[in-house]
Coordinates of C-alpha atoms in Angstrom, one line a residue:
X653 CA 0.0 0.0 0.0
X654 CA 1.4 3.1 -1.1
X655 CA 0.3 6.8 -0.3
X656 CA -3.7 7.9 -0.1
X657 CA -3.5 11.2 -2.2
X658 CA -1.9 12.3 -5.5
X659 CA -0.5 14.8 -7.4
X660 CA -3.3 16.7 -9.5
X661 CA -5.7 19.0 -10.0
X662 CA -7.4 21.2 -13.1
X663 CA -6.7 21.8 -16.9
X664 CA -8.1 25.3 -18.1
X665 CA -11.6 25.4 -18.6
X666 CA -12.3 25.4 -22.0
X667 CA -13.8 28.8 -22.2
X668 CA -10.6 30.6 -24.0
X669 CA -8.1 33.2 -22.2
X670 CA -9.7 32.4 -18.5
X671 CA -7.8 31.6 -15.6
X672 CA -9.2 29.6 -12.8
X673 CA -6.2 28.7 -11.2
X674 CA -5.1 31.6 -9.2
X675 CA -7.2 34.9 -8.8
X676 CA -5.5 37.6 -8.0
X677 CA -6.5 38.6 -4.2
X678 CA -7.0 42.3 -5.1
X679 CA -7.3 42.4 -8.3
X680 CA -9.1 41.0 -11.8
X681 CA -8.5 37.3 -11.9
X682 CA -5.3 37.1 -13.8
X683 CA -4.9 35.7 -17.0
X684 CA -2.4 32.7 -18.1
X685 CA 0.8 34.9 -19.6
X686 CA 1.3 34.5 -23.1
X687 CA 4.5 34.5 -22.9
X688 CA 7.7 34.3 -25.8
X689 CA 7.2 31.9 -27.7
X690 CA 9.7 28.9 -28.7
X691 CA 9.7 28.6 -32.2
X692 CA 12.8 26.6 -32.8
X693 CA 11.3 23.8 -30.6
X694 CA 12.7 20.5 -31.9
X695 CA 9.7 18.4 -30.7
X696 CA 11.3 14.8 -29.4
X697 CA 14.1 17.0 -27.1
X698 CA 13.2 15.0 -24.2
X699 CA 12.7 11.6 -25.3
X700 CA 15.1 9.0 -23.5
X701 CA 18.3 8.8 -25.3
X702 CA 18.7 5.3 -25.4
X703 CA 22.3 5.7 -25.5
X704 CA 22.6 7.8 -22.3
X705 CA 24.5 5.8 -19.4
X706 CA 21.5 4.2 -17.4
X707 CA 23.1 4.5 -14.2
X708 CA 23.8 0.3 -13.1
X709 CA 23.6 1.5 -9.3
X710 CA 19.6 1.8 -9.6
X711 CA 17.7 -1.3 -9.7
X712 CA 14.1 -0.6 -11.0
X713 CA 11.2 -2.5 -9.3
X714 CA 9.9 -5.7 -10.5
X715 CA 7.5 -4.8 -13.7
X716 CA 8.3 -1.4 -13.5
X717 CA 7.7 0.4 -16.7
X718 CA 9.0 3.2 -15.3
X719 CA 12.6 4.4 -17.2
X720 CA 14.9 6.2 -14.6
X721 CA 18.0 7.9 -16.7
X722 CA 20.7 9.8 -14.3
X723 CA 23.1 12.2 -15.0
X724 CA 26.6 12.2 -13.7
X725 CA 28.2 9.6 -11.4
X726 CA 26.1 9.4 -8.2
X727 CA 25.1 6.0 -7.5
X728 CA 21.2 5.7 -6.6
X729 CA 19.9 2.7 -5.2
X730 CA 16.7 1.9 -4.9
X731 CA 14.7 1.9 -1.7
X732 CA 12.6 -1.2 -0.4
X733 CA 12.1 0.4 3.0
X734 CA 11.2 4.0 3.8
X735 CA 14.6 3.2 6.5
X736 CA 16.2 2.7 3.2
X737 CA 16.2 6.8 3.1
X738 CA 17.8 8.2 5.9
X739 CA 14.2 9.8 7.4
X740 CA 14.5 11.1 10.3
X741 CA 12.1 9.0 13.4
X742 CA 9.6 11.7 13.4
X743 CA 9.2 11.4 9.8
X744 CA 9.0 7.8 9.8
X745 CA 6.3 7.9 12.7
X746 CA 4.3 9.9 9.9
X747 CA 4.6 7.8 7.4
X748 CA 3.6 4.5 9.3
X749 CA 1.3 5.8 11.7
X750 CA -0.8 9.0 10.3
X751 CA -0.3 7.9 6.7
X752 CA -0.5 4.2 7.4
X753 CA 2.2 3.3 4.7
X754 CA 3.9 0.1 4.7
X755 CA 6.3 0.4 2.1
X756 CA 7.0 3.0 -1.4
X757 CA 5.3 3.0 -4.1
X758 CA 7.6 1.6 -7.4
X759 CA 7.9 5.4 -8.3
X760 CA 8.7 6.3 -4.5
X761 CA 11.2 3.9 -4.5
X762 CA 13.0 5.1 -7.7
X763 CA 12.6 8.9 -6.9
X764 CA 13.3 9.3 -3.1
X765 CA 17.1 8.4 -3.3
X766 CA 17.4 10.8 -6.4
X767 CA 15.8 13.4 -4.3
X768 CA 17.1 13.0 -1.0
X769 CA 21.1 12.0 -2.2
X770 CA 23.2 14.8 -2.2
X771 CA 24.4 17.0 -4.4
X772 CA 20.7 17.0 -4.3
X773 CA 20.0 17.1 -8.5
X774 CA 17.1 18.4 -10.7
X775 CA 14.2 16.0 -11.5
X776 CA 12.2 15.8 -14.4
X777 CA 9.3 12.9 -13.3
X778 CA 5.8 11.6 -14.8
X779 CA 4.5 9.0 -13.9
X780 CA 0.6 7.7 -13.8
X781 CA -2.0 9.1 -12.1
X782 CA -2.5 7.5 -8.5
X783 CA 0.8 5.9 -8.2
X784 CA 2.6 8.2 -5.3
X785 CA 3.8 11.2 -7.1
X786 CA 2.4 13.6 -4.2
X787 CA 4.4 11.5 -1.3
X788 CA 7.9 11.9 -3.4
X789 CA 8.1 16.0 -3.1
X790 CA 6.0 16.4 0.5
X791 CA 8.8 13.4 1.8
X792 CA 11.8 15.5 -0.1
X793 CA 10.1 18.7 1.2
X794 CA 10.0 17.8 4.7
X795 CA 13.7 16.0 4.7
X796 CA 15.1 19.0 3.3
X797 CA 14.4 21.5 6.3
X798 CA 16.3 22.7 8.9
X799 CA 13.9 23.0 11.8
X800 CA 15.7 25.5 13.5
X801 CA 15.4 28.1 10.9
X802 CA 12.1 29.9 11.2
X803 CA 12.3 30.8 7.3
X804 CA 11.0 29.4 4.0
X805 CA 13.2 26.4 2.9
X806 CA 10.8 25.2 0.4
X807 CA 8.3 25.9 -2.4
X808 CA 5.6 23.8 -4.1
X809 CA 3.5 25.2 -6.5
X810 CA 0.3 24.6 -7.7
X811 CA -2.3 25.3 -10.9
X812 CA -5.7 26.0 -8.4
X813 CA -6.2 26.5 -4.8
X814 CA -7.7 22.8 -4.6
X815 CA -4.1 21.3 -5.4
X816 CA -2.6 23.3 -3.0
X817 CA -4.8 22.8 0.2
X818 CA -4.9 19.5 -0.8
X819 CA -0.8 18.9 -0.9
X820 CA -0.8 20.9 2.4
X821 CA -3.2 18.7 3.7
X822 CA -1.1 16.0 3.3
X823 CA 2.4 17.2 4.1
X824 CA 0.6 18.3 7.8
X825 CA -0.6 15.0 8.3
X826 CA 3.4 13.5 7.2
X827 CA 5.1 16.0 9.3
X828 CA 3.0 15.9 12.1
X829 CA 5.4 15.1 14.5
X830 CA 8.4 17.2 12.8
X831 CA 7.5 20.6 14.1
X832 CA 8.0 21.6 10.4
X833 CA 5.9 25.0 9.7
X834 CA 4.0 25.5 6.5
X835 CA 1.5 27.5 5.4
X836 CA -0.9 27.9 1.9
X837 CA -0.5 30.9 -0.3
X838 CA -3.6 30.9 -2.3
X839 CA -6.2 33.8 -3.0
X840 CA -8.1 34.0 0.6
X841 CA -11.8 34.1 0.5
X842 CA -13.6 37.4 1.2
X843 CA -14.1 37.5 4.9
X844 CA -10.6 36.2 5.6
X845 CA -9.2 39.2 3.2
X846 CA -6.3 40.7 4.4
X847 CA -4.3 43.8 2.2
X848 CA -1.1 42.3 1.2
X849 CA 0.9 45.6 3.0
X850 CA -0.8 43.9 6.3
X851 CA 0.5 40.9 6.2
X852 CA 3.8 39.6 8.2
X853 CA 6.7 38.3 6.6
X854 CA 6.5 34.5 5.8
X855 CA 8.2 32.4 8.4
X856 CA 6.6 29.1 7.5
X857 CA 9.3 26.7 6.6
X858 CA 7.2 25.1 3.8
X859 CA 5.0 27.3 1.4
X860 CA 2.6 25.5 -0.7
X861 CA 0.2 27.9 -3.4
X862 CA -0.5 29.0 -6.4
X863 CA 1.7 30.9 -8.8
X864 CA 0.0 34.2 -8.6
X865 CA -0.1 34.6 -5.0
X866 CA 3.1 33.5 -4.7
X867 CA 4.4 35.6 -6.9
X868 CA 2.7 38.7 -5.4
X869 CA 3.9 37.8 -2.1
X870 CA 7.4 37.5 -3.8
X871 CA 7.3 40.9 -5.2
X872 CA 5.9 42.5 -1.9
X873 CA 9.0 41.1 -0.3
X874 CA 6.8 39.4 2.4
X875 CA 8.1 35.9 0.7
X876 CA 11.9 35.9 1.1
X877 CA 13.5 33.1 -0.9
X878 CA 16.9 33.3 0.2
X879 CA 17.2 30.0 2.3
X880 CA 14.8 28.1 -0.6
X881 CA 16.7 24.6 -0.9
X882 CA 13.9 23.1 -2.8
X883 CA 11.2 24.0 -5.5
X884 CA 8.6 21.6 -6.5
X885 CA 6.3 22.0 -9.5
X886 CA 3.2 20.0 -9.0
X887 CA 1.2 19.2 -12.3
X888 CA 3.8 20.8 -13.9
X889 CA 3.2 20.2 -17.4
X890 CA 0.6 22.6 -17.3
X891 CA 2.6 25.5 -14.4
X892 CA 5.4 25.6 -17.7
X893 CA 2.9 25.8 -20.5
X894 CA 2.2 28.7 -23.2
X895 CA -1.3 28.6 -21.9
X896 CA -0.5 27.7 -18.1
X897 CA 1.6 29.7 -16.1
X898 CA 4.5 29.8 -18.0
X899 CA 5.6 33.6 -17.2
X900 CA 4.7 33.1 -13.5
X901 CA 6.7 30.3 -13.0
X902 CA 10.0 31.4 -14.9
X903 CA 9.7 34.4 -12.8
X904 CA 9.7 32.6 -9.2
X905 CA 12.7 30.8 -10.6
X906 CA 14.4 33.2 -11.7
X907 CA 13.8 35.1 -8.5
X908 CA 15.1 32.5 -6.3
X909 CA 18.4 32.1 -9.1
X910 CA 18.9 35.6 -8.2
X911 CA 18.6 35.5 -4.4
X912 CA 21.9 33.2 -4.7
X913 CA 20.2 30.4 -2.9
X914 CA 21.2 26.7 -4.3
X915 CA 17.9 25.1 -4.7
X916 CA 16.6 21.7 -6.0
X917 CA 13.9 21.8 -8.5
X918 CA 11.8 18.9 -8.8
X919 CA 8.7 18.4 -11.8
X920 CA 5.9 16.1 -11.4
X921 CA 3.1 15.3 -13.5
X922 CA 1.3 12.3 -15.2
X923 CA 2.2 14.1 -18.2
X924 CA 4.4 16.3 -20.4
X925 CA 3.8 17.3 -23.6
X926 CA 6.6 17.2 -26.3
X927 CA 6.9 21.2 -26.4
X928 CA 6.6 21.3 -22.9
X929 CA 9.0 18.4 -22.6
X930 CA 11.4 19.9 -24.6
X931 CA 11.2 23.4 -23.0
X932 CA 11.5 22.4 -19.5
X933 CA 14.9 20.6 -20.6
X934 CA 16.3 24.2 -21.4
X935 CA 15.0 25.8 -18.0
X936 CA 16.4 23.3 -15.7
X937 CA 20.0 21.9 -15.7
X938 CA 21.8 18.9 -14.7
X939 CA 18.6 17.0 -14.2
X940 CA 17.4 13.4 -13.2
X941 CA 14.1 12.0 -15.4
X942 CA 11.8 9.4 -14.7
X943 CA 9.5 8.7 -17.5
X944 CA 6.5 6.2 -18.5
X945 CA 5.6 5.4 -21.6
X946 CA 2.9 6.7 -23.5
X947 CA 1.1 4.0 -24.3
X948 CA 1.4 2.6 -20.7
X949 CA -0.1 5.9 -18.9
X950 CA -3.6 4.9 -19.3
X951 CA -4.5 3.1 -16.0
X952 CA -4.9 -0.5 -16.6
X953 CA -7.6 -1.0 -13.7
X954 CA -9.7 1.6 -15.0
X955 CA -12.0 0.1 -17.4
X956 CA -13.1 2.7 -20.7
X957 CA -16.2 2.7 -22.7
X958 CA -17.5 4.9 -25.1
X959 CA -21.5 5.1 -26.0
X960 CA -22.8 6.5 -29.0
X961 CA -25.9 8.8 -28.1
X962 CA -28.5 10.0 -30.9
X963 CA -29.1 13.3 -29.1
X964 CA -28.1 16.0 -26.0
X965 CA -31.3 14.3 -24.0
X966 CA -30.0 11.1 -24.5
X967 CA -27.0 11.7 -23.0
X968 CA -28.7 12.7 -19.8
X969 CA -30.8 9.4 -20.1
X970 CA -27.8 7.5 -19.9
X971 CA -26.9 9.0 -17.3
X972 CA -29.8 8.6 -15.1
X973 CA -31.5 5.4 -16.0
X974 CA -28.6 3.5 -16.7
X975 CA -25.4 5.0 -14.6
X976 CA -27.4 6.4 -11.5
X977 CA -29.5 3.5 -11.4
X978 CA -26.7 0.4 -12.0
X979 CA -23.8 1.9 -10.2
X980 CA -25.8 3.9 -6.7
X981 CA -23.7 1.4 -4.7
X982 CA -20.8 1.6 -6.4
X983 CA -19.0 4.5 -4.9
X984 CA -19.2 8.2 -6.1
X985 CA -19.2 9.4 -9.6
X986 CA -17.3 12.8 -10.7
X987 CA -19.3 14.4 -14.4
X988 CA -16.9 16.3 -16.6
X989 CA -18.2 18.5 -18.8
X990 CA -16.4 21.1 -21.2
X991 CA -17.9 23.9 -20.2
X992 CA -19.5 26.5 -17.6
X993 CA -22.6 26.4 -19.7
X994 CA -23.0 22.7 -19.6
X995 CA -22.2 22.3 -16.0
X996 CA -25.0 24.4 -15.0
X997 CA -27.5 23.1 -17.9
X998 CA -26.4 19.6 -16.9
X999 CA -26.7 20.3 -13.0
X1000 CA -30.5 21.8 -13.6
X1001 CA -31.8 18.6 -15.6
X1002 CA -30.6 16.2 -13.0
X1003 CA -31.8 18.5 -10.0
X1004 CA -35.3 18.3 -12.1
X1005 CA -35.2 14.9 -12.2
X1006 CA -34.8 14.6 -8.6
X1007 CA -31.6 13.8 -8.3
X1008 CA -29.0 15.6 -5.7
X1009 CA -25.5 16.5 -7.2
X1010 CA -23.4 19.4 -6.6
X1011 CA -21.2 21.1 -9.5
X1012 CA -17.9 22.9 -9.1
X1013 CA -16.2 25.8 -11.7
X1014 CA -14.1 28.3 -11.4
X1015 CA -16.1 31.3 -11.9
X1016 CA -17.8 30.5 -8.4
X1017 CA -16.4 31.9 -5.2
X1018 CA -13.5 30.0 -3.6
X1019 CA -15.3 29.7 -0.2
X1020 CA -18.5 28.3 -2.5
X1021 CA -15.7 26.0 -3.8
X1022 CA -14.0 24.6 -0.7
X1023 CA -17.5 23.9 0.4
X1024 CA -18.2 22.0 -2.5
X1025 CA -14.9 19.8 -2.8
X1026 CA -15.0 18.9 1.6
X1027 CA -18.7 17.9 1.2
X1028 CA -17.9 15.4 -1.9
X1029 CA -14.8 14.0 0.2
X1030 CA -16.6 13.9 3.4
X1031 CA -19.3 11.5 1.4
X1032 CA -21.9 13.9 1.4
X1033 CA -22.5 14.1 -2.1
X1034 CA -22.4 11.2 -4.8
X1035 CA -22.1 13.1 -7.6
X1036 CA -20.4 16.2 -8.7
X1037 CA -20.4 17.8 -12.1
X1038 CA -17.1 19.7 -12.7
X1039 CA -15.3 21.3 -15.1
X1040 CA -12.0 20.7 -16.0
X1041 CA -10.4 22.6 -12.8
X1042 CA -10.9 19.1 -10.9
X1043 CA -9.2 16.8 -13.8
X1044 CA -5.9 16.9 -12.3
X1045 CA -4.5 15.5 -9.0
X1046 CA -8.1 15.4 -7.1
X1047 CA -8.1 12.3 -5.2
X1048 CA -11.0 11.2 -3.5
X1049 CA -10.4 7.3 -3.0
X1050 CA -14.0 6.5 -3.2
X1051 CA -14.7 7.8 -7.1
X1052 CA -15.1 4.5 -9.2
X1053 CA -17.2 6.5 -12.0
X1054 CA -16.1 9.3 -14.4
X1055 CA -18.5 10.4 -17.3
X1056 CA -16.9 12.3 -20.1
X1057 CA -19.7 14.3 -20.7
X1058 CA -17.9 16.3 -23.2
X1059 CA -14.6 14.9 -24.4
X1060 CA -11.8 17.3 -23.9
X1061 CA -10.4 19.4 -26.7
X1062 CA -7.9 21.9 -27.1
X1063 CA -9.0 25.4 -27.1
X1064 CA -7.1 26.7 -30.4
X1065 CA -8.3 23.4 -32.3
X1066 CA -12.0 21.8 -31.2
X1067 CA -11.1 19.3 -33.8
X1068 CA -7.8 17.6 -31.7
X1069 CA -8.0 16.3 -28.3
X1070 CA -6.5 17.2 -25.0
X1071 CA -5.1 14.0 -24.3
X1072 CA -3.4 14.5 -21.2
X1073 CA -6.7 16.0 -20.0
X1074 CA -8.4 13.3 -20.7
X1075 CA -5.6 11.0 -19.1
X1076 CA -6.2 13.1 -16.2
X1077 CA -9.7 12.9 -16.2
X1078 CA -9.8 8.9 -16.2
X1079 CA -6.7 9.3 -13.8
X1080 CA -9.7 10.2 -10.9
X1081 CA -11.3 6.7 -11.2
X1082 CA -9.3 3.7 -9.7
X1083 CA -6.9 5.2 -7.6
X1084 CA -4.2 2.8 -6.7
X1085 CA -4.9 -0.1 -8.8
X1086 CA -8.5 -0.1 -7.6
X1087 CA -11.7 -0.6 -9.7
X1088 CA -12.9 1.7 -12.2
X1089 CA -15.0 2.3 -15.2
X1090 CA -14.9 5.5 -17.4
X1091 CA -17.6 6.1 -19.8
X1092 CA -17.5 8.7 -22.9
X1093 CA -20.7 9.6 -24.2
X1094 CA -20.8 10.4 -27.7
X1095 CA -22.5 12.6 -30.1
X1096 CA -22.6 12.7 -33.6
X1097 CA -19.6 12.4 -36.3
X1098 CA -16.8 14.8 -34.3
X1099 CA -16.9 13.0 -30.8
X1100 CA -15.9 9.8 -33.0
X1101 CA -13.0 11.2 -34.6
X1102 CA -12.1 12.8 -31.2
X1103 CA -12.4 9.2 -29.6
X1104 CA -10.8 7.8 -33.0
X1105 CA -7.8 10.1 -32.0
X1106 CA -7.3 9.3 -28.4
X1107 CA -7.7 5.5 -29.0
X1108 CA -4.9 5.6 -31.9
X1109 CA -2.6 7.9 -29.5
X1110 CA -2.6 5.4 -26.5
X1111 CA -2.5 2.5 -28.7
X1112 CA -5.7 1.4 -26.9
X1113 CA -9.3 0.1 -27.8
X1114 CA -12.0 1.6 -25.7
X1115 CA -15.3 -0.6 -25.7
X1116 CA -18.0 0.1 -26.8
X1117 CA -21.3 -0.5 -25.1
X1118 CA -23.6 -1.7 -27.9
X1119 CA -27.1 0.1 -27.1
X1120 CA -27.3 3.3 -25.2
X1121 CA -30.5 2.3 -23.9
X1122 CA -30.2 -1.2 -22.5
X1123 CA -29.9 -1.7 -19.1
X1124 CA -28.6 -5.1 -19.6
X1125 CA -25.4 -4.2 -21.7
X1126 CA -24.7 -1.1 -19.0
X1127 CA -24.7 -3.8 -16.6
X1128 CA -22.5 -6.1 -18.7
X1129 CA -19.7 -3.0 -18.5
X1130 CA -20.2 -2.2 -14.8
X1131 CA -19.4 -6.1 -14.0
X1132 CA -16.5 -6.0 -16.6
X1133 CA -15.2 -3.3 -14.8
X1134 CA -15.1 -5.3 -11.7
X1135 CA -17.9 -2.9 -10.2
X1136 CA -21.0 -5.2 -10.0

């Protein structure tokens, strides 16, 4: 048994030029940066070179297919134990007893001696949804303080506000008995407002937030960054992207270069993008990677289907009379839909229909938000309609069910997919290796060549479910799927 919550949350919502990551306290809610573009990308920059020295020192798991390449000549070793690490006793008492670990995870076991072995080297890592990412930079986080200096020692940063409380959440509960400080740097809610010239310097010895905030408090100098040893990217695929946070990022990095401190930078995601890929290789030096393979990042407990629907009330149908009804026992289900509009045009049929579900986007108010997301993980709610902000790193153990409303797209081209959005999106059924089904409901000619696509790039063949409106074959997929 590995960790209980990953790395993960939100994609942009696929209303163009909006950001729902990180609103600005004060201010407008600020845009993602369109920053200088990379026009002499050579796509393929950060695929594995094969003939790079594999360093013999690091023995991969048993059926790993994770690929671990090392630079320079520190030897690695894998770790079987969390004792294998060094941890200190208080960290360890986290880990076993308020975490209820028993050993890593295959990607914890790879990445943990790369992080934690001095000189202490840069880390590129994806690997799949639900296997430990979130565990690897809260553990190198927490090892890497000095708990006698009452000043930030370490960065994570986030795309929304749910990732980051939900990362603090966990590295509190892991450093429990550490005495380590930490504290969340997102955009407060209105009653807890408090002007930015009020506030105290930061003496929490951990900051986790999101870009903007961060940033601001950065510039206000009430964020020193001096004694930063280590910065973690979280869902970083999308914090270095054109239409991410690409600007906001390079800046807190640059700012820490420039403060003299020597700090450790460490990436995570499920996934990277070859332009992404190959951009992050010229940011960050001297790195360590750990990569999956393409094909082998869509989650082999999580069972797909796709169902062809004549019409929009169809959809809906299937959703009540054969989802609802089958699967009520089977755990909670998490809608995604493309946009606002649908969310709340989806959420009103279903409420008419008698049936309770809550929805969560980003143009709502973060406290409206919060409220939302701790009902749905306390089990008060079944079903929650969301747009993309929740595709990445939300883990909520007890979700067996994603509907693909709307299949994701990319918002210069409706026509291609957003496949690492829908990777994430599946990624929030079957978390750690348990049971899952996801099920894509399709309309007319473009949603098959969108499901044509994402089939052909993950070398996969999603089932179909033969009628949309037989209960029998819905039931047939539900007990395929391990659920019934």
């Amino acid at each position: 048994m590995a960790e209980k919550t990953d790395s993960a949350s939100a994609a942009v919502t696929s209303e163009p030029k909006r950001s729902w990551g990180d609103e600005v306290e004060d201010e407008t809610p600020e845009e993602p940066s369109a920053s200088t573009t990379e026009s002499e990308l050579n796509v393929g920059g950060l695929a594995i070179d094969e003939n790079k020295k594999f360093n013999k020192f690091l023995d991969e798991p048993e059926d790993s297919n994770i690929k671990a390449v090392t630079s320079g000549d520190t030897p690695y070793t894998s770790a079987s134990t969390f004792e294998d690490l060094n941890l200190s006793p208080e960290l360890l008492k986290g880990l076993y007893v308020d975490m209820k670990f028993q050993k890593p995870s295959k990607i914890q076991a790879i990445s943990l001696p790369m992080i934690l072995t001095p000189p202490y080297k840069n880390l590129i890592a994806q690997a799949h949804n639900g296997s430990g990412k979130t565990t690897c930079f809260v553990l190198g986080m927490l090892s890497r303080v000095d708990p006698k200096l009452q000043a930030p020692q370490a960065l994570c940063i986030c795309p929304t506000r749910e990732l980051a409380i939900q990362n603090l959440e966990v590295l509190r509960k892991m450093g429990k008995h550490t005495g380590i400080t930490s504290e969340c740097a997102v955009p407060m809610d209105s009653t807890n407002y408090i002007p930015i010239a009020k506030r105290p310097p930061v003496t929490a010895q951990i900051v986790i937030g999101t870009p903007g905030t961060i940033k601001k408090w950065m510039s206000a100098r009430k964020l020193g960054v001096s004694c930063v040893k280590i910065l973690v990217f979280d869902e970083a695929d999308h914090m270095l992207a054109e239409d991410g946070f690409k600007d906001d990022s390079l800046r807190i990095m640059k700012d820490i270069e420039r403060s003299g401190a020597h700090c450790q930078v460490l990436l995570f995601s499920a996934t990277f993008n070859e332009t992404v890929k190959n951009f992050v290789t010229r940011v960050v030096k001297d790195y360590n990677q750990l990569f999956v393979k393409k094909e082998e990042l869509s989650l082999e407990s999580v069972k797909q289907y796709k169902v062809l629907c004549p019409d929009e009330l169809a959809k809906v149908m299937v959703i009540k009379d054969r989802i609802f009804e089958l699967g009520e026992n089977v755990g909670q289900t998490i809608i995604f839909v493309r946009t606002r509009h649908s969310a709340s045009t989806l959420h009103k049929s279903l409420a008419e229909l008698g049936y309770e579900v809550t929805t969560i986007q980003g143009a709502q108010k973060q406290e409206d938000r919060d409220k939302i997301v701790k009902e749905f993980k306390d089990g008060l709610t079944q079903v929650l309609i969301s747009t993309d902000l929740l595709a990445r790193g939300f883990d909520q153990q007890q979700v067996n069910l994603v509907i693909n409303y709307d299949l994701p797209v990319k918002h210069e081209n409706r026509t291609e997919p957003d496949y690492e959005v829908y990777l994430h999106r599946i990624g929030r059924a079957g978390r750690f290796g348990r049971k899952g089904a996801v099920f894509n409901l399709l309309l007319g000619d473009m949603d098959k060549m969108l499901m044509e696509k994402i089939e052909r790039h993950f070398g996969t063949q999603v089932a179909e479910v033969p009628s949309w409106n037989s209960n029998e074959d819905f039931k047939g997929a539900l007990k395929a799927a391990g659920l019934l």
